[in-house]
Coordinates of C-alpha atoms in Angstrom, one line a residue:
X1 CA -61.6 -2.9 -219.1
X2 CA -64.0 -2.7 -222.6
X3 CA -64.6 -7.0 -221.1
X4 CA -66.2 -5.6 -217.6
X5 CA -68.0 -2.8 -219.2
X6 CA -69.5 -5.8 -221.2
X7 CA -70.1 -7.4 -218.4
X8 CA -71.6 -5.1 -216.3
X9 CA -74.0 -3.3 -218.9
X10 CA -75.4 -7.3 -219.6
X11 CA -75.8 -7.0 -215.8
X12 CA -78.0 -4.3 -216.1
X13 CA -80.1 -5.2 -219.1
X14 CA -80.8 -8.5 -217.5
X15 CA -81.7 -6.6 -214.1
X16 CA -84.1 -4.3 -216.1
X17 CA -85.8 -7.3 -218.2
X18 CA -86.2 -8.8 -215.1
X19 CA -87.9 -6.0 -213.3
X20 CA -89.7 -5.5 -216.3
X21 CA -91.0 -9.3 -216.4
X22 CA -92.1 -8.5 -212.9
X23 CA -94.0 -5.5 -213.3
X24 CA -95.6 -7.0 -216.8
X25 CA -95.5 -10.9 -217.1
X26 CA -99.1 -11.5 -216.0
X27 CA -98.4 -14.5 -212.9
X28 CA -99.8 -17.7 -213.8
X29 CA -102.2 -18.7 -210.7
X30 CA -101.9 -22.0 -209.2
X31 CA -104.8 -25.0 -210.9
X32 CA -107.4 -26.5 -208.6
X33 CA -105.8 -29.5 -206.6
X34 CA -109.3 -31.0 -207.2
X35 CA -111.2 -31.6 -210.3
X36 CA -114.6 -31.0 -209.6
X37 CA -117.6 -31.1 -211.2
X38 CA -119.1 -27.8 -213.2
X39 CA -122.3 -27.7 -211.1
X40 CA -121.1 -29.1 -208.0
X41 CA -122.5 -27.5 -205.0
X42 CA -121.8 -27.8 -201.1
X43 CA -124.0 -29.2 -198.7
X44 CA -125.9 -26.5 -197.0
X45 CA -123.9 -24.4 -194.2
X46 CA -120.7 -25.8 -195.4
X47 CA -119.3 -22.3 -196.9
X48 CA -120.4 -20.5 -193.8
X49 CA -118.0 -23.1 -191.9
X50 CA -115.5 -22.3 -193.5
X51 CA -115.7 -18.8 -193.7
X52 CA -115.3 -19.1 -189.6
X53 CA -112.5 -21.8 -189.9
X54 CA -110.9 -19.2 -191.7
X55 CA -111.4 -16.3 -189.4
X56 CA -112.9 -14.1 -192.8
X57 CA -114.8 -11.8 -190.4
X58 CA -112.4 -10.5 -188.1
X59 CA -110.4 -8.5 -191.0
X60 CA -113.0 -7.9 -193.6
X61 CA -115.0 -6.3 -191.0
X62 CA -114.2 -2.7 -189.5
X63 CA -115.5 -1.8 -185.9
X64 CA -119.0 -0.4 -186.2
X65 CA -118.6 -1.9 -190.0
X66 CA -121.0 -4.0 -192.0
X67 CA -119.9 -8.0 -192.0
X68 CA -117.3 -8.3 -195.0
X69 CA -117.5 -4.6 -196.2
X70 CA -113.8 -4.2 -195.2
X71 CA -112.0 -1.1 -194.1
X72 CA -110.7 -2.3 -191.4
X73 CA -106.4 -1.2 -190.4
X74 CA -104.2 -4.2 -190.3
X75 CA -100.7 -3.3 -188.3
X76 CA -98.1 -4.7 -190.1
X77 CA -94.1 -3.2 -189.8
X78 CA -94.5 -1.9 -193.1
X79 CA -97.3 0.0 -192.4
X80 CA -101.1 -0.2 -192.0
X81 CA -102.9 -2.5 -194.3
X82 CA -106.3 -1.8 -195.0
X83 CA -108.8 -4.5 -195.8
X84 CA -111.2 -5.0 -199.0
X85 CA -114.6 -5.1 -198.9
X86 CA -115.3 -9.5 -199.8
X87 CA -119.1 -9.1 -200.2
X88 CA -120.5 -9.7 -203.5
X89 CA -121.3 -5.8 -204.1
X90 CA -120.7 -5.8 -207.5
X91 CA -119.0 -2.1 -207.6
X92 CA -117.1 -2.2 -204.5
X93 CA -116.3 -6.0 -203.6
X94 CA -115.8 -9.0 -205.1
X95 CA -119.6 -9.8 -206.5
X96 CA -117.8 -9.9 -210.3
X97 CA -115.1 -12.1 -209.6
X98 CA -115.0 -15.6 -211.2
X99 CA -114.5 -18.5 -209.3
X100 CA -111.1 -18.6 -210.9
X101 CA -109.9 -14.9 -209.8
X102 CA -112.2 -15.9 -205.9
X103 CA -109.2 -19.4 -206.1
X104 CA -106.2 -17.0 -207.7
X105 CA -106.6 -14.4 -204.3
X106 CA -106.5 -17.3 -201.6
X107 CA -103.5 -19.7 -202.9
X108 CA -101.7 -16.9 -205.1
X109 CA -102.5 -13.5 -203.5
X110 CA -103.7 -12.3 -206.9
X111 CA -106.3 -10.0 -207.1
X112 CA -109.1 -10.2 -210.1
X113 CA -107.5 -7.2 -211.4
X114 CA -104.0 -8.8 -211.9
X115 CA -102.2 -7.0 -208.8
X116 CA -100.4 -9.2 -205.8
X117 CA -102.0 -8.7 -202.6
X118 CA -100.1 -7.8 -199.4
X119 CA -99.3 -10.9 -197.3
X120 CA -101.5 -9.5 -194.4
X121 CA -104.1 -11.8 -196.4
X122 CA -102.5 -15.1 -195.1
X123 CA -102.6 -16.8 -198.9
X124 CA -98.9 -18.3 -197.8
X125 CA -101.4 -20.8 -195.8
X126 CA -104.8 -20.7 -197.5
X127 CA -103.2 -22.1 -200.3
X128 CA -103.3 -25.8 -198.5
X129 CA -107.3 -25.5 -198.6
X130 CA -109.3 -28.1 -200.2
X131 CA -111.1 -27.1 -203.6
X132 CA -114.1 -28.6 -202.2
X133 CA -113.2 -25.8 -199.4
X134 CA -112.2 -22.9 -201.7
X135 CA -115.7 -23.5 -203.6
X136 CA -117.5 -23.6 -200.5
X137 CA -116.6 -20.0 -199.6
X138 CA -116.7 -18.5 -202.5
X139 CA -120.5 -19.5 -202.8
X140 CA -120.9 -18.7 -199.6
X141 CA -119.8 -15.2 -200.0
X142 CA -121.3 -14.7 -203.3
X143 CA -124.6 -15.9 -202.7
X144 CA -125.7 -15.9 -198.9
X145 CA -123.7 -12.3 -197.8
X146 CA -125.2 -9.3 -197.9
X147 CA -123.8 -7.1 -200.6
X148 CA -122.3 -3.7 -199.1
X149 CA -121.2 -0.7 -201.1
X150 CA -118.4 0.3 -199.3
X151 CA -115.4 2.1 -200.9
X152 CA -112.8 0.7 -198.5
X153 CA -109.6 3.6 -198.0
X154 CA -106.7 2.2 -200.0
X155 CA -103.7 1.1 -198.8
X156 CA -100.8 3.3 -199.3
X157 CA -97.0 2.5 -197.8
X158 CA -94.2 4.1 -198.4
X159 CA -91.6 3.2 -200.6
X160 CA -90.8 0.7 -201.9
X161 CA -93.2 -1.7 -199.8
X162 CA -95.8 0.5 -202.3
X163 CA -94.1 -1.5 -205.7
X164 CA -96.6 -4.5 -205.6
X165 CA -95.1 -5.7 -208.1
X166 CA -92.0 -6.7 -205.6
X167 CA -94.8 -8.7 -203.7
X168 CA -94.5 -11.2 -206.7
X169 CA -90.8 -11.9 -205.7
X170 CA -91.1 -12.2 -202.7
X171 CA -93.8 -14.7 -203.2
X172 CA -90.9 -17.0 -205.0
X173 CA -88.8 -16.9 -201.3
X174 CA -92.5 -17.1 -199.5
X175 CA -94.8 -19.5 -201.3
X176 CA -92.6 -23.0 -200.8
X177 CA -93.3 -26.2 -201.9
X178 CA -96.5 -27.5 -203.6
X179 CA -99.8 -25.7 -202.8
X180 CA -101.6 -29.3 -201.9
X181 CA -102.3 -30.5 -198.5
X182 CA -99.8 -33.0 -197.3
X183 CA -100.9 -35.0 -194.5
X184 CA -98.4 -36.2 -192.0
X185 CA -99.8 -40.0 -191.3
X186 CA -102.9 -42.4 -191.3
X187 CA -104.7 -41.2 -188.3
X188 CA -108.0 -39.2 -189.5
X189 CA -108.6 -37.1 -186.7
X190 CA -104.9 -36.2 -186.3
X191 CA -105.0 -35.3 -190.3
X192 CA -108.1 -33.5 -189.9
X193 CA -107.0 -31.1 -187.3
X194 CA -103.5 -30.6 -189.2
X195 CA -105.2 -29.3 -192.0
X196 CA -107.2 -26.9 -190.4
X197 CA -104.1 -25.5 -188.1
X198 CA -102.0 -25.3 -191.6
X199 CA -104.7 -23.8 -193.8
X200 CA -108.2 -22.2 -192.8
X201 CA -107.1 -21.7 -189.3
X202 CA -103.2 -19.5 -190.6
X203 CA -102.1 -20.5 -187.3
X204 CA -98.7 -19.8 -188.6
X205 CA -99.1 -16.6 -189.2
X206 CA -98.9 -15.8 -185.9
X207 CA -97.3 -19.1 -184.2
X208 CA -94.2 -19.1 -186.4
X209 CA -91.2 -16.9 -186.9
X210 CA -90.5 -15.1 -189.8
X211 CA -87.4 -14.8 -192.1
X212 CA -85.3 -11.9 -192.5
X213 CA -87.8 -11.4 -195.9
X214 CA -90.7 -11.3 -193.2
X215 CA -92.2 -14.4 -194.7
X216 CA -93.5 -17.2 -192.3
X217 CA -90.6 -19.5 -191.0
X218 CA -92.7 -22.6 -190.9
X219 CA -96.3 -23.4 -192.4
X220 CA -96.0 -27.1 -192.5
X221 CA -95.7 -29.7 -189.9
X222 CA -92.7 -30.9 -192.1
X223 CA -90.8 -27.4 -191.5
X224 CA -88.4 -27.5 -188.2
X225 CA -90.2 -23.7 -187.6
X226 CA -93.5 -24.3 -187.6
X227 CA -95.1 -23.1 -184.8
X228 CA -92.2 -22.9 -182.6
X229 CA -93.1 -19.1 -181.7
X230 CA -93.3 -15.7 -183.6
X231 CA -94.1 -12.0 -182.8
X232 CA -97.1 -10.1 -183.6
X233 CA -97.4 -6.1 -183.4
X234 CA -94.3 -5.9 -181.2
X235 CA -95.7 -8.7 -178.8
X236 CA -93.9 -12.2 -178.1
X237 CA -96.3 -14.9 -179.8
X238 CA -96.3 -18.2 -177.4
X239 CA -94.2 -21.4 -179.4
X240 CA -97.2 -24.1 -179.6
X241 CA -94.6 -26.6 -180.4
X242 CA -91.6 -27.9 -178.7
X243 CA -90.4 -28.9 -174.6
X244 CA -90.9 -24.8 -173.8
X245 CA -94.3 -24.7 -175.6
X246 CA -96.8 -24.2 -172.7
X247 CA -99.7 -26.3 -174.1
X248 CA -97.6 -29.0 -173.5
X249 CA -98.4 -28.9 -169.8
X250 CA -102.3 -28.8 -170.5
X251 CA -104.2 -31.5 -171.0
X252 CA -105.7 -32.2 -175.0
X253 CA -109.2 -31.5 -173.6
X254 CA -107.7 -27.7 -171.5
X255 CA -106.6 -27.0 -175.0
X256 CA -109.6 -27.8 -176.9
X257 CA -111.1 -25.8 -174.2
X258 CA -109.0 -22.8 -175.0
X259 CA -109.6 -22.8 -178.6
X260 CA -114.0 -23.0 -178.4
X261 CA -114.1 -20.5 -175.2
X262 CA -111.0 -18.5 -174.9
X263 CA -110.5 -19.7 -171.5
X264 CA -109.5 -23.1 -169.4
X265 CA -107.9 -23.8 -166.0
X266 CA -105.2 -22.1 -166.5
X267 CA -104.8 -18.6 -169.4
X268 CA -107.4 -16.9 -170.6
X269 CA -107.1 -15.3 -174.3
X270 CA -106.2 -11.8 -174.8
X271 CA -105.7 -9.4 -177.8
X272 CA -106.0 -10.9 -181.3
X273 CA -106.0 -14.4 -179.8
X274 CA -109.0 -13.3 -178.1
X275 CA -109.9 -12.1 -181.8
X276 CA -110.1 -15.4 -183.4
X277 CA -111.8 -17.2 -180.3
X278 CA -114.9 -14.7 -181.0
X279 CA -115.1 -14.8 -184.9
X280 CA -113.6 -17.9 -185.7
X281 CA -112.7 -21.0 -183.6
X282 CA -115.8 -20.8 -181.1
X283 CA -118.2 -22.0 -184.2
X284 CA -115.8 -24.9 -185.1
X285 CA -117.9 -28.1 -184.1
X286 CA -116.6 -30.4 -181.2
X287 CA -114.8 -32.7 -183.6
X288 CA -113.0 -30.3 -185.2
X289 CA -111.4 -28.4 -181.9
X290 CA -110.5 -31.6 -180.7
X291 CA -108.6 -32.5 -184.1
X292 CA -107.1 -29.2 -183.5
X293 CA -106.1 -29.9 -180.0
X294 CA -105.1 -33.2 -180.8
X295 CA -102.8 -32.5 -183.5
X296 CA -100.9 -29.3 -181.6
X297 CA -100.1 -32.0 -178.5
X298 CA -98.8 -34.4 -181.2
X299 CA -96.8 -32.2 -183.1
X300 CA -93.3 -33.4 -181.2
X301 CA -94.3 -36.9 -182.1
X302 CA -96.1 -38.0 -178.6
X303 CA -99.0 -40.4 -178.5
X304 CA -102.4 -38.7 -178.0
X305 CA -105.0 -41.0 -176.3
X306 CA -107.2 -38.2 -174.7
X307 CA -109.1 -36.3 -177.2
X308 CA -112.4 -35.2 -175.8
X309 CA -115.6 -36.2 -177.8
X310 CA -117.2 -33.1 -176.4
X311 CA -115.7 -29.7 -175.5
X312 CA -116.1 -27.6 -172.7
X313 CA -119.8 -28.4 -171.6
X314 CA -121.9 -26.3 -170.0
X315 CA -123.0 -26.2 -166.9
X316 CA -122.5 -26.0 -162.8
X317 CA -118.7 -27.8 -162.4
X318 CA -116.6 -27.6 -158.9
X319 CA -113.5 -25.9 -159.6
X320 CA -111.4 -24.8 -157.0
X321 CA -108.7 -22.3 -157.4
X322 CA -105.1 -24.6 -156.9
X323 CA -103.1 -24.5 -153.8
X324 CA -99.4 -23.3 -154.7
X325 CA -97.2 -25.7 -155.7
X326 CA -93.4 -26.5 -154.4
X327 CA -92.2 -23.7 -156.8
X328 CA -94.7 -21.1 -155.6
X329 CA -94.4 -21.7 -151.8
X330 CA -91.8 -18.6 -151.3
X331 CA -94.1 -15.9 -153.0
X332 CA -97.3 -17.3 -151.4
X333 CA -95.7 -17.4 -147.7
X334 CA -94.2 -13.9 -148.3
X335 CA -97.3 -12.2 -149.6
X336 CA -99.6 -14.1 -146.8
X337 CA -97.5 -12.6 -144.1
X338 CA -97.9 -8.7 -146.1
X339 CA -94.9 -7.7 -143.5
X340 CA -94.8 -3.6 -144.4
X341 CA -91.1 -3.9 -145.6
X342 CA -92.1 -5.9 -148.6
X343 CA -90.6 -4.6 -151.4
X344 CA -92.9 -2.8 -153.4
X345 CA -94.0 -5.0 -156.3
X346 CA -95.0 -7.0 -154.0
X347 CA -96.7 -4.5 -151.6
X348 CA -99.0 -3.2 -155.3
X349 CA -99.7 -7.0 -156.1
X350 CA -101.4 -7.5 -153.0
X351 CA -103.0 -4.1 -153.3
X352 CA -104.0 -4.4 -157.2
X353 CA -103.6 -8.4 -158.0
X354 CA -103.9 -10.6 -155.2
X355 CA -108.2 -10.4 -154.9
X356 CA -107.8 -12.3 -158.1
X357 CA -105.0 -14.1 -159.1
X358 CA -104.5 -15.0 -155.1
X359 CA -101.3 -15.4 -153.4
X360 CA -100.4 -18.3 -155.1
X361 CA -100.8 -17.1 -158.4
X362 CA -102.9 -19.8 -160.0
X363 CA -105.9 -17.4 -160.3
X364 CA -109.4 -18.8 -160.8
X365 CA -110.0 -21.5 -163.4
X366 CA -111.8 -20.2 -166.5
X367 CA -111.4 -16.7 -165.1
X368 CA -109.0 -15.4 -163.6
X369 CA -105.5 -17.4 -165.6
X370 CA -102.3 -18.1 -163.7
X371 CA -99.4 -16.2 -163.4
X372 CA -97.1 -18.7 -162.9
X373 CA -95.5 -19.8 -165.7
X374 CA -98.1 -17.5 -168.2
X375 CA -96.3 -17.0 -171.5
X376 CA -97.7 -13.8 -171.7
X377 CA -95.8 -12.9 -168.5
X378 CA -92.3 -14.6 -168.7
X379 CA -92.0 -13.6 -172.5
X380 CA -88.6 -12.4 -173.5
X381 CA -90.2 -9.4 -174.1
X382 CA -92.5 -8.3 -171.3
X383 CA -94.8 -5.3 -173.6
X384 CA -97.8 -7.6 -173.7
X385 CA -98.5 -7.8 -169.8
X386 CA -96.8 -3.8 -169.2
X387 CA -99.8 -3.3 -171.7
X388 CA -102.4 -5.9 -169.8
X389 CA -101.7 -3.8 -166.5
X390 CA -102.2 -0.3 -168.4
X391 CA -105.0 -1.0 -170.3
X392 CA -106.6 -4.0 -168.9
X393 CA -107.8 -7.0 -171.2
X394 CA -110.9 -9.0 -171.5
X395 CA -112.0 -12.1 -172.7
X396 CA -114.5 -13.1 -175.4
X397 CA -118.2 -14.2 -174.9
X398 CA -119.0 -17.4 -177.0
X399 CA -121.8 -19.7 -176.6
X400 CA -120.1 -22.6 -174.6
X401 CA -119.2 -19.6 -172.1
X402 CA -121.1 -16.7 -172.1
X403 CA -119.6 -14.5 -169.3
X404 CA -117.7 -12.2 -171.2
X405 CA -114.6 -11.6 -168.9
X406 CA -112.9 -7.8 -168.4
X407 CA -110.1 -6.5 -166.2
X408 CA -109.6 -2.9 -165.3
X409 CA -106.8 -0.9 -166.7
X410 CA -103.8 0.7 -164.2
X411 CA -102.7 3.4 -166.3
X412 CA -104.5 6.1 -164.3
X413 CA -103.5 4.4 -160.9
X414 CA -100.2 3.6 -161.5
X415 CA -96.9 5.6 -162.4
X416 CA -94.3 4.3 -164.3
X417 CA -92.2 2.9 -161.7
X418 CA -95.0 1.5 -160.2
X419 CA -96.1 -0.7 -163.3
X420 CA -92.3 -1.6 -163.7
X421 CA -91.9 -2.9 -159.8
X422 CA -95.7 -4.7 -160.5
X423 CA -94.7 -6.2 -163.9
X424 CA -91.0 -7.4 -162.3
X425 CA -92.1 -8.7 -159.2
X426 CA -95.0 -11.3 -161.3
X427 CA -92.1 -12.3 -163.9
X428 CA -89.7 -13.1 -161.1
X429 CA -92.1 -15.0 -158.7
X430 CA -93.7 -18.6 -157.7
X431 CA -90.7 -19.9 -160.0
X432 CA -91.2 -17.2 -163.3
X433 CA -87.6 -16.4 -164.0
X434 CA -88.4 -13.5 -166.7
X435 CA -86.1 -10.6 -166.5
X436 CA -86.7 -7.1 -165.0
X437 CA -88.9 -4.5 -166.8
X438 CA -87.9 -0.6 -166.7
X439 CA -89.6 2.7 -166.5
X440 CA -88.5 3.5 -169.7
X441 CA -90.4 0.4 -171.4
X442 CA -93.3 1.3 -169.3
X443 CA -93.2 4.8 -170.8
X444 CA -92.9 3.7 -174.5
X445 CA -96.0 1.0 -173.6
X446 CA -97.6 3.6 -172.5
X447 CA -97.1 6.1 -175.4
X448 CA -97.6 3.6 -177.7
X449 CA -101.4 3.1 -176.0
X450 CA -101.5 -0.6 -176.8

């Protein structure tokens, strides 16, 4: 008995040094991959680039808010995440942080001051930039933003997500494998957009599942995970990798498109996909959304022979809305002949839908996306389109396409049951073989506002 009583008080010193060592051991942040000269400077515009390959803007800047001055909520399932003000506002932002502590925040999520940051700052994949990248943004932001003194509200969770100093284990279970870029093979354009997808572009951090620990499930190519799906504020996150993955059935030049515009022949990008179109992958040059593209159709380990040299050019172009195929022949006929017994889904699609997305359910290219085979309608969980008929959606402006694109909202048009007949009958036609939706998720979607 005295032998366990031993045993178990050693247990508990031990368990208190180590929380103790957590709390008080300052972390040791990761060293430059690159050894770089002291006075080395990037060519001109190069921070700026990467600042939008890294999508900076969209959560360092609140609605309404100055650009960088933070404040803006971050939903995350612990709670909401508010983010810090990066302009070099010497009071309120970053403008006394050394490049060191600027390096420490992106590959460790360590703040200047010593404490971890919350994962919403996606450090899990910054930490595969470049030095030559890392250095570039923080003179960017240092020297060519506009300082902003902004007191950003401070994030408070409840217990214990409000212990940072458990974010430090959890960074042993998170942050895998060395911190340096590994590239998968010899091919520069492939390597080029693989880097970007893993690193500035945190495509994981949507794109792949997470762990039981809520870490990412997959940030490298190497990692059986990556990018095979996640879910993202209670919405189903498409897989981008895989024989499911629905870029597989567009073309490298379709996806390409998708990424500068928001929009090709066949989805158009909604919520915070929609997000990083506008701030982020819309100023990414021609070569770069093709590596992108390129790389996400080779991912299984097929041959890519069609990346575009240029990307979704402007202009007059003939493009005629598809005919329905074998699979979409039954819906089409049915909703053509509008016989008054149809059942009801399909009697509100041709009252609400059809103008648009057509019988067929192809919609227009670069407007209006299909509905066949849409991941955001045959997702195993159907809250993003109940919340696309209830709200409405739109679609970004960007330079290569202008026309910013907005559907109406059906909340005040249609009751529950209504939405749950409309949102059934499009998952269970021209092929889709989704399951039903209910009132009751209508309500909740509805409730919920988003």
């Amino acid at each position: 008995m005295k032998k366990a009583l031993r045993i178990l008080g050693a247990l508990v010193v031990l368990a208190v040094l180590a929380v103790l060592a957590l709390i008080y051991l300052p972390a040791k942040p990761t060293p430059p991959g690159e050894v770089l000269a002291a006075d080395w400077k990037p060519e001109p515009g190069r921070g700026q680039y990467v600042m939008r390959a890294g999508d900076c803007m969209a959560c360092h800047t609140a609605d309404g808010g100055k650009p960088m001055a933070g404040g803006r909520g971050i939903a995350s399932p612990m709670g909401t995440i508010w983010s810090s003000n990066i302009t070099p506002d010497k009071t309120t932002g970053i403008g006394n942080w050394t490049l060191e502590q600027f390096r420490a925040a992106l590959v460790d999520g360590i703040s200047a001051d010593g404490h971890h940051l919350y994962p919403a700052m996606p450090y899990e994949n910054y930490r595969f930039m470049s030095e030559r990248d890392i250095r570039s943004l923080y003179d960017y932001l240092m020297h060519e933003v506009q300082p902003v003194n902004s007191a950003v509200r401070a994030t408070r969770l409840n217990f214990p997500f409000n212990l940072r100093f458990g974010i430090r284990a959890w960074n042993w279970l998170a942050l895998r494998g060395d911190s340096s870029f590994q590239p998968a093979g010899n091919n520069e354009l492939l390597n080029r957009g693989q880097y970007l997808v893993e690193g500035a572009g945190h495509c994981a951090a949507c794109h792949s599942p997470r762990t039981a620990f809520m870490a990412q499930k997959g940030t490298r190519l190497s990692e059986a995970s990556f990018l095979t799906g996640g879910e993202l504020n209670g919405w189903s996150v498409p897989a981008l990798r895989g024989a499911d993955a629905p870029i597989q059935k567009w073309s490298t030049a379709e996806l390409a498109a998708y990424l500068a515009t928001g929009r090709n022949a066949h989805a158009v990008a909604n919520g915070d996909m929609a997000l990083a179109v506008e701030h982020s992958l819309q100023y990414l040059n021609d070569h770069d959304l093709s590596a992108m593209a390129a790389f996400l159709k080779s991912m299984d380990g097929q041959p890519v022979t069609d990346a575009p040299q240029q990307i979704a050019m402007p202009g007059p172009r003939a493009m005629p809305a598809a005919a329905a195929n074998d699979a979409g022949q039954a819906t089409a006929k049915l909703l053509t002949a509008a016989s008054p017994d149809m059942p009801l889904g399909a009697r509100l699609y041709l009252d609400n839908c059809a103008a648009c997305h057509f019988v067929t359910g192809k919609g227009a290219p670069e407007i209006f996306p299909e509905l066949q085979g849409n991941p955001a309608v045959v997702g195993k969980d159907p809250a993003a389109l109940v919340s696309v008929i209830l709200n409405g959606t739109s679609a970004p402006s960007t330079d290569r396409r202008p026309m910013r694109l907005v559907m109406q909202g059906y909340a005040d048009r249609l009751n529950d049951e209504e939405v749950a007949a409309l949102a059934s009958f499009v998952r269970s036609s021209w092929g889709n073989q989704a399951g039903q939706v209910s009132q009751q998720q209508v309500a909740k979607a509805r409730a919920a506002g988003h």
